[in-house]
Amino acid sequence: MTSKPNKYILTDGHTAVTINSKGAELASVVRNGCEYMWNADAKYWGRTAPVLFPIVGSLKDKQYRHDGAVYPMGQHGFARDMEFELVSQSDTKITMALTDNEDTLRVYPFSFRLEISYELEDKSLKVSWRVVNTGNGTMYFSIGGHPAFMCPVDGEGEQKDYTIRLYKDGKPLEGFDCTHLTSEGTAAKETVSYETDGGILAVSRELFLKDALILENSQADRVSLAKPDGTEYVTVEFDAPLVGLWSPAGKDAPFVCIEPWYGRCDGEDFDGELKEREWGNSLGAGEEFGKSYRMIFGE
């Protein structure tokens, strides 16, 4: 009989953070009475902030090739649907882990340990990933975040009056090149150029009609959501080479995702092996990969 997933709480007296053992998924951030995270209402999208591992996005034909064998895998991999074990917890920090098992090895023939940590620091929550290759050969993987933030937040105004603010090296991003997704969930070959108004994009129904907006090549390192009065109420800071912006197309869903990625879906014309995927990562036997990003809440 499967045990019920656990919920873990971090708090510093001003901010309360809830993390689920399933997927080590961040489920809630409440600061001074305001909930900032999406509530996983399945009417729009039944998740809040899944961790994407060992792939980000979709594989072409929902499968990949490695060492002459073909393996099936669904969008964003399996970690988000698996139970993580508790490694350590204090009032303001928690670390959880997932290791390979019979189920993972059927679709991903690598031995690994994935540790996810959340650390509450005043108005910010630091998310850290540690991937360890515990096998004997080279391991290939991608990893990414998918946090969804309330928009509108705290019942203030309408979504159409909210904005996304993009920055690079402390300066507003005046424009960017964007990769869109095809109907099969692969990356389109052609990129689209976007202009901003001093780094500002309006949150409109039209913005996500082609699914996620994907910024590649480290074009941005900070993305914020702003209220109708221009106040930035949530900011994501990262050094990832890619960031995705997403809200379900045509659903008027009251949230926007800001997603730092170390990896991406297959290109629409990709025909290579796992080790040849764009933006993928590799680890030799015993090697480790460590990255983090930060979410800042409140004005």
GROMACS .gro file of C-alpha atoms in nm:
model
  299
    1MET     CA    1   0.000   0.000   0.000
    2THR     CA    2   0.143   0.336  -0.102
    3SER     CA    3   0.191   0.578   0.186
    4LYS     CA    4   0.042   0.926   0.170
    5PRO     CA    5   0.292   1.194   0.061
    6ASN     CA    6   0.430   1.414   0.336
    7LYS     CA    7   0.420   1.791   0.356
    8TYR     CA    8   0.707   1.985   0.510
    9ILE     CA    9   0.694   2.342   0.641
   10LEU     CA   10   0.970   2.603   0.657
   11THR     CA   11   0.909   2.932   0.836
   12ASP     CA   12   1.096   3.233   0.972
   13GLY     CA   13   0.795   3.400   1.133
   14HIS     CA   14   0.710   3.612   0.830
   15THR     CA   15   0.712   3.359   0.547
   16ALA     CA   16   0.576   3.003   0.549
   17VAL     CA   17   0.686   2.760   0.278
   18THR     CA   18   0.526   2.421   0.209
   19ILE     CA   19   0.709   2.144   0.020
   20ASN     CA   20   0.560   1.810  -0.081
   21SER     CA   21   0.756   1.486  -0.060
   22LYS     CA   22   0.609   1.390  -0.399
   23GLY     CA   23   0.844   1.542  -0.653
   24ALA     CA   24   1.006   1.751  -0.376
   25GLU     CA   25   0.766   2.010  -0.517
   26LEU     CA   26   0.726   2.358  -0.371
   27ALA     CA   27   0.353   2.389  -0.300
   28SER     CA   28   0.303   2.721  -0.122
   29VAL     CA   29   0.476   3.042  -0.020
   30VAL     CA   30   0.275   3.266   0.211
   31ARG     CA   31   0.434   3.591   0.324
   32ASN     CA   32   0.251   3.834   0.551
   33GLY     CA   33  -0.077   3.661   0.467
   34CYS     CA   34  -0.032   3.668   0.088
   35GLU     CA   35  -0.007   3.344  -0.115
   36TYR     CA   36   0.234   3.381  -0.404
   37MET     CA   37   0.230   3.031  -0.556
   38TRP     CA   38  -0.031   2.883  -0.786
   39ASN     CA   39  -0.271   2.645  -0.608
   40ALA     CA   40  -0.248   2.351  -0.853
   41ASP     CA   41  -0.616   2.376  -0.954
   42ALA     CA   42  -0.642   2.103  -1.220
   43LYS     CA   43  -0.897   2.310  -1.411
   44TYR     CA   44  -0.600   2.506  -1.541
   45TRP     CA   45  -0.288   2.311  -1.442
   46GLY     CA   46  -0.260   2.058  -1.163
   47ARG     CA   47   0.092   2.141  -1.049
   48THR     CA   48   0.263   2.429  -0.869
   49ALA     CA   49   0.640   2.406  -0.916
   50PRO     CA   50   0.756   2.067  -1.045
   51VAL     CA   51   1.124   1.985  -1.081
   52LEU     CA   52   1.207   1.875  -1.435
   53PHE     CA   53   1.451   1.580  -1.445
   54PRO     CA   54   1.616   1.399  -1.621
   55ILE     CA   55   1.481   1.588  -1.922
   56VAL     CA   56   1.331   1.932  -1.972
   57GLY     CA   57   1.044   1.955  -2.219
   58SER     CA   58   0.943   1.686  -2.466
   59LEU     CA   59   1.138   1.427  -2.659
   60LYS     CA   60   1.073   1.390  -3.030
   61ASP     CA   61   0.828   1.098  -3.066
   62LYS     CA   62   0.835   1.070  -2.685
   63GLN     CA   63   1.150   0.858  -2.688
   64TYR     CA   64   1.528   0.883  -2.704
   65ARG     CA   65   1.816   0.668  -2.817
   66HIS     CA   66   2.118   0.574  -2.609
   67ASP     CA   67   2.384   0.309  -2.681
   68GLY     CA   68   2.173   0.146  -2.948
   69ALA     CA   69   1.858   0.115  -2.736
   70VAL     CA   70   1.537   0.317  -2.746
   71TYR     CA   71   1.375   0.442  -2.424
   72PRO     CA   72   1.031   0.603  -2.381
   73MET     CA   73   0.990   0.906  -2.158
   74GLY     CA   74   0.711   1.158  -2.108
   75GLN     CA   75   0.740   1.535  -2.096
   76HIS     CA   76   0.975   1.675  -1.830
   77GLY     CA   77   1.087   1.332  -1.708
   78PHE     CA   78   0.989   1.132  -1.401
   79ALA     CA   79   1.124   1.312  -1.092
   80ARG     CA   80   0.816   1.531  -1.052
   81ASP     CA   81   0.599   1.221  -0.995
   82MET     CA   82   0.823   1.030  -0.754
   83GLU     CA   83   0.853   1.026  -0.378
   84PHE     CA   84   1.168   1.193  -0.241
   85GLU     CA   85   1.326   1.097   0.090
   86LEU     CA   86   1.396   1.353   0.359
   87VAL     CA   87   1.769   1.407   0.407
   88SER     CA   88   1.768   1.694   0.658
   89GLN     CA   89   1.541   1.973   0.781
   90SER     CA   90   1.569   2.281   1.001
   91ASP     CA   91   1.323   2.568   1.053
   92THR     CA   92   1.439   2.741   0.735
   93LYS     CA   93   1.607   2.475   0.519
   94ILE     CA   94   1.520   2.131   0.385
   95THR     CA   95   1.705   1.883   0.164
   96MET     CA   96   1.535   1.591  -0.010
   97ALA     CA   97   1.674   1.320  -0.237
   98LEU     CA   98   1.580   1.079  -0.514
   99THR     CA   99   1.799   0.788  -0.624
  100ASP     CA  100   1.769   0.549  -0.913
  101ASN     CA  101   1.551   0.240  -0.870
  102GLU     CA  102   1.393  -0.034  -1.079
  103ASP     CA  103   1.130   0.203  -1.217
  104THR     CA  104   1.375   0.473  -1.323
  105LEU     CA  105   1.624   0.228  -1.472
  106ARG     CA  106   1.360   0.096  -1.712
  107VAL     CA  107   1.336   0.435  -1.882
  108TYR     CA  108   1.669   0.594  -1.784
  109PRO     CA  109   1.966   0.354  -1.765
  110PHE     CA  110   2.183   0.563  -1.533
  111SER     CA  111   2.262   0.543  -1.163
  112PHE     CA  112   2.217   0.882  -0.995
  113ARG     CA  113   2.135   1.078  -0.684
  114LEU     CA  114   1.933   1.398  -0.714
  115GLU     CA  115   1.921   1.629  -0.413
  116ILE     CA  116   1.689   1.929  -0.397
  117SER     CA  117   1.724   2.190  -0.124
  118TYR     CA  118   1.503   2.484  -0.028
  119GLU     CA  119   1.640   2.755   0.198
  120LEU     CA  120   1.434   3.044   0.329
  121GLU     CA  121   1.628   3.369   0.365
  122ASP     CA  122   1.403   3.660   0.467
  123LYS     CA  123   1.201   3.751   0.153
  124SER     CA  124   1.374   3.495  -0.068
  125LEU     CA  125   1.369   3.120  -0.121
  126LYS     CA  126   1.684   2.961  -0.263
  127VAL     CA  127   1.634   2.643  -0.464
  128SER     CA  128   1.943   2.426  -0.511
  129TRP     CA  129   1.994   2.115  -0.725
  130ARG     CA  130   2.273   1.862  -0.682
  131VAL     CA  131   2.303   1.578  -0.932
  132VAL     CA  132   2.555   1.301  -0.869
  133ASN     CA  133   2.652   1.032  -1.118
  134THR     CA  134   2.676   0.722  -0.898
  135GLY     CA  135   2.735   0.492  -1.196
  136ASN     CA  136   3.044   0.384  -1.387
  137GLY     CA  137   2.979   0.548  -1.725
  138THR     CA  138   2.894   0.896  -1.849
  139MET     CA  139   2.548   1.020  -1.750
  140TYR     CA  140   2.343   1.257  -1.967
  141PHE     CA  141   2.064   1.472  -1.823
  142SER     CA  142   1.880   1.802  -1.813
  143ILE     CA  143   1.721   1.976  -1.515
  144GLY     CA  144   1.493   2.274  -1.469
  145GLY     CA  145   1.243   2.455  -1.251
  146HIS     CA  146   0.877   2.523  -1.331
  147PRO     CA  147   0.743   2.753  -1.055
  148ALA     CA  148   0.399   2.905  -1.116
  149PHE     CA  149   0.311   3.236  -0.951
  150MET     CA  150  -0.029   3.386  -0.886
  151CYS     CA  151  -0.121   3.650  -1.143
  152PRO     CA  152  -0.325   3.838  -1.029
  153VAL     CA  153  -0.190   3.811  -0.676
  154ASP     CA  154  -0.390   3.862  -0.356
  155GLY     CA  155  -0.698   3.959  -0.561
  156GLU     CA  156  -0.537   4.280  -0.689
  157GLY     CA  157  -0.661   4.392  -1.033
  158GLU     CA  158  -0.690   4.188  -1.353
  159GLN     CA  159  -0.424   3.979  -1.518
  160LYS     CA  160  -0.428   4.188  -1.836
  161ASP     CA  161  -0.294   4.479  -1.632
  162TYR     CA  162   0.007   4.281  -1.501
  163THR     CA  163   0.349   4.282  -1.664
  164ILE     CA  164   0.660   4.069  -1.695
  165ARG     CA  165   0.991   4.251  -1.638
  166LEU     CA  166   1.311   4.107  -1.789
  167TYR     CA  167   1.667   4.199  -1.693
  168LYS     CA  168   2.025   4.113  -1.781
  169ASP     CA  169   2.322   4.227  -1.571
  170GLY     CA  170   2.097   4.465  -1.379
  171LYS     CA  171   1.962   4.639  -1.689
  172PRO     CA  172   1.619   4.605  -1.854
  173LEU     CA  173   1.622   4.368  -2.149
  174GLU     CA  174   1.521   4.583  -2.447
  175GLY     CA  175   1.447   4.285  -2.671
  176PHE     CA  176   1.512   3.915  -2.708
  177ASP     CA  177   1.500   3.622  -2.947
  178CYS     CA  178   1.246   3.359  -2.857
  179THR     CA  179   1.213   2.990  -2.941
  180HIS     CA  180   0.854   2.873  -2.974
  181LEU     CA  181   0.717   2.520  -2.956
  182THR     CA  182   0.558   2.323  -3.236
  183SER     CA  183   0.225   2.143  -3.192
  184GLU     CA  184   0.428   1.830  -3.107
  185GLY     CA  185   0.605   2.008  -2.821
  186THR     CA  186   0.940   2.029  -2.998
  187ALA     CA  187   1.142   2.346  -3.052
  188ALA     CA  188   1.068   2.525  -3.378
  189LYS     CA  189   1.367   2.589  -3.604
  190GLU     CA  190   1.289   2.958  -3.653
  191THR     CA  191   1.322   3.204  -3.368
  192VAL     CA  192   1.100   3.509  -3.320
  193SER     CA  193   1.230   3.849  -3.209
  194TYR     CA  194   1.041   4.037  -2.939
  195GLU     CA  195   1.073   4.402  -2.843
  196THR     CA  196   0.997   4.521  -2.493
  197ASP     CA  197   0.907   4.859  -2.351
  198GLY     CA  198   1.211   4.910  -2.130
  199GLY     CA  199   1.222   4.540  -2.045
  200ILE     CA  200   0.845   4.522  -1.992
  201LEU     CA  201   0.606   4.271  -2.153
  202ALA     CA  202   0.231   4.289  -2.096
  203VAL     CA  203   0.067   3.969  -1.971
  204SER     CA  204  -0.193   3.915  -2.243
  205ARG     CA  205  -0.386   3.618  -2.383
  206GLU     CA  206  -0.190   3.656  -2.706
  207LEU     CA  207   0.149   3.629  -2.536
  208PHE     CA  208   0.126   3.252  -2.487
  209LEU     CA  209  -0.080   3.147  -2.788
  210LYS     CA  210   0.224   2.955  -2.918
  211ASP     CA  211   0.281   2.795  -2.580
  212ALA     CA  212   0.595   2.881  -2.382
  213LEU     CA  213   0.836   3.160  -2.469
  214ILE     CA  214   1.188   3.018  -2.445
  215LEU     CA  215   1.487   3.252  -2.413
  216GLU     CA  216   1.813   3.073  -2.493
  217ASN     CA  217   2.180   3.171  -2.470
  218SER     CA  218   2.162   3.342  -2.129
  219GLN     CA  219   1.970   3.642  -2.263
  220ALA     CA  220   1.817   3.713  -1.920
  221ASP     CA  221   1.924   3.648  -1.561
  222ARG     CA  222   1.632   3.802  -1.372
  223VAL     CA  223   1.259   3.800  -1.443
  224SER     CA  224   0.988   3.965  -1.233
  225LEU     CA  225   0.609   3.987  -1.228
  226ALA     CA  226   0.463   4.330  -1.158
  227LYS     CA  227   0.123   4.446  -1.035
  228PRO     CA  228  -0.090   4.697  -1.227
  229ASP     CA  229   0.083   4.982  -1.040
  230GLY     CA  230   0.424   4.856  -1.157
  231THR     CA  231   0.533   4.709  -0.823
  232GLU     CA  232   0.739   4.392  -0.867
  233TYR     CA  233   0.594   4.132  -0.630
  234VAL     CA  234   0.791   3.822  -0.729
  235THR     CA  235   1.136   3.796  -0.888
  236VAL     CA  236   1.332   3.493  -1.008
  237GLU     CA  237   1.712   3.530  -1.027
  238PHE     CA  238   1.920   3.264  -1.204
  239ASP     CA  239   2.233   3.192  -1.407
  240ALA     CA  240   2.070   2.922  -1.622
  241PRO     CA  241   2.133   2.940  -1.999
  242LEU     CA  242   1.761   2.915  -2.071
  243VAL     CA  243   1.443   3.050  -1.915
  244GLY     CA  244   1.087   2.965  -2.011
  245LEU     CA  245   0.782   3.187  -1.962
  246TRP     CA  246   0.446   3.011  -1.970
  247SER     CA  247   0.078   3.019  -1.894
  248PRO     CA  248  -0.174   2.782  -2.057
  249ALA     CA  249  -0.281   2.920  -2.394
  250GLY     CA  250  -0.639   3.043  -2.419
  251LYS     CA  251  -0.741   2.941  -2.067
  252ASP     CA  252  -0.714   3.278  -1.888
  253ALA     CA  253  -0.525   3.087  -1.620
  254PRO     CA  254  -0.449   3.312  -1.321
  255PHE     CA  255  -0.079   3.232  -1.301
  256VAL     CA  256   0.248   3.279  -1.491
  257CYS     CA  257   0.549   3.046  -1.477
  258ILE     CA  258   0.910   3.166  -1.476
  259GLU     CA  259   1.129   2.862  -1.543
  260PRO     CA  260   1.511   2.850  -1.523
  261TRP     CA  261   1.638   2.557  -1.731
  262TYR     CA  262   1.957   2.364  -1.790
  263GLY     CA  263   1.814   2.181  -2.087
  264ARG     CA  264   1.535   2.204  -2.342
  265CYS     CA  265   1.298   1.993  -2.552
  266ASP     CA  266   1.421   1.830  -2.872
  267GLY     CA  267   1.436   2.042  -3.184
  268GLU     CA  268   1.170   1.962  -3.442
  269ASP     CA  269   1.430   1.813  -3.676
  270PHE     CA  270   1.646   1.644  -3.410
  271ASP     CA  271   1.751   1.290  -3.499
  272GLY     CA  272   2.042   1.225  -3.266
  273GLU     CA  273   2.112   1.031  -2.948
  274LEU     CA  274   2.061   1.142  -2.590
  275LYS     CA  275   2.420   1.266  -2.563
  276GLU     CA  276   2.363   1.494  -2.865
  277ARG     CA  277   2.057   1.682  -2.735
  278GLU     CA  278   2.093   2.060  -2.738
  279TRP     CA  279   2.165   2.218  -2.400
  280GLY     CA  280   2.212   1.878  -2.237
  281ASN     CA  281   2.455   1.812  -1.952
  282SER     CA  282   2.692   1.524  -1.886
  283LEU     CA  283   2.871   1.385  -1.581
  284GLY     CA  284   3.153   1.135  -1.568
  285ALA     CA  285   3.151   0.857  -1.310
  286GLY     CA  286   3.145   1.008  -0.960
  287GLU     CA  287   3.111   1.367  -1.084
  288GLU     CA  288   2.858   1.618  -0.951
  289PHE     CA  289   2.650   1.902  -1.096
  290GLY     CA  290   2.532   2.182  -0.869
  291LYS     CA  291   2.316   2.484  -0.955
  292SER     CA  292   2.063   2.708  -0.784
  293TYR     CA  293   1.817   2.989  -0.841
  294ARG     CA  294   1.639   3.231  -0.612
  295MET     CA  295   1.279   3.350  -0.580
  296ILE     CA  296   1.217   3.682  -0.405
  297PHE     CA  297   0.869   3.757  -0.270
  298GLY     CA  298   0.705   4.080  -0.163
  299GLU     CA  299   0.761   4.446  -0.227
   0.00000   0.00000   0.00000
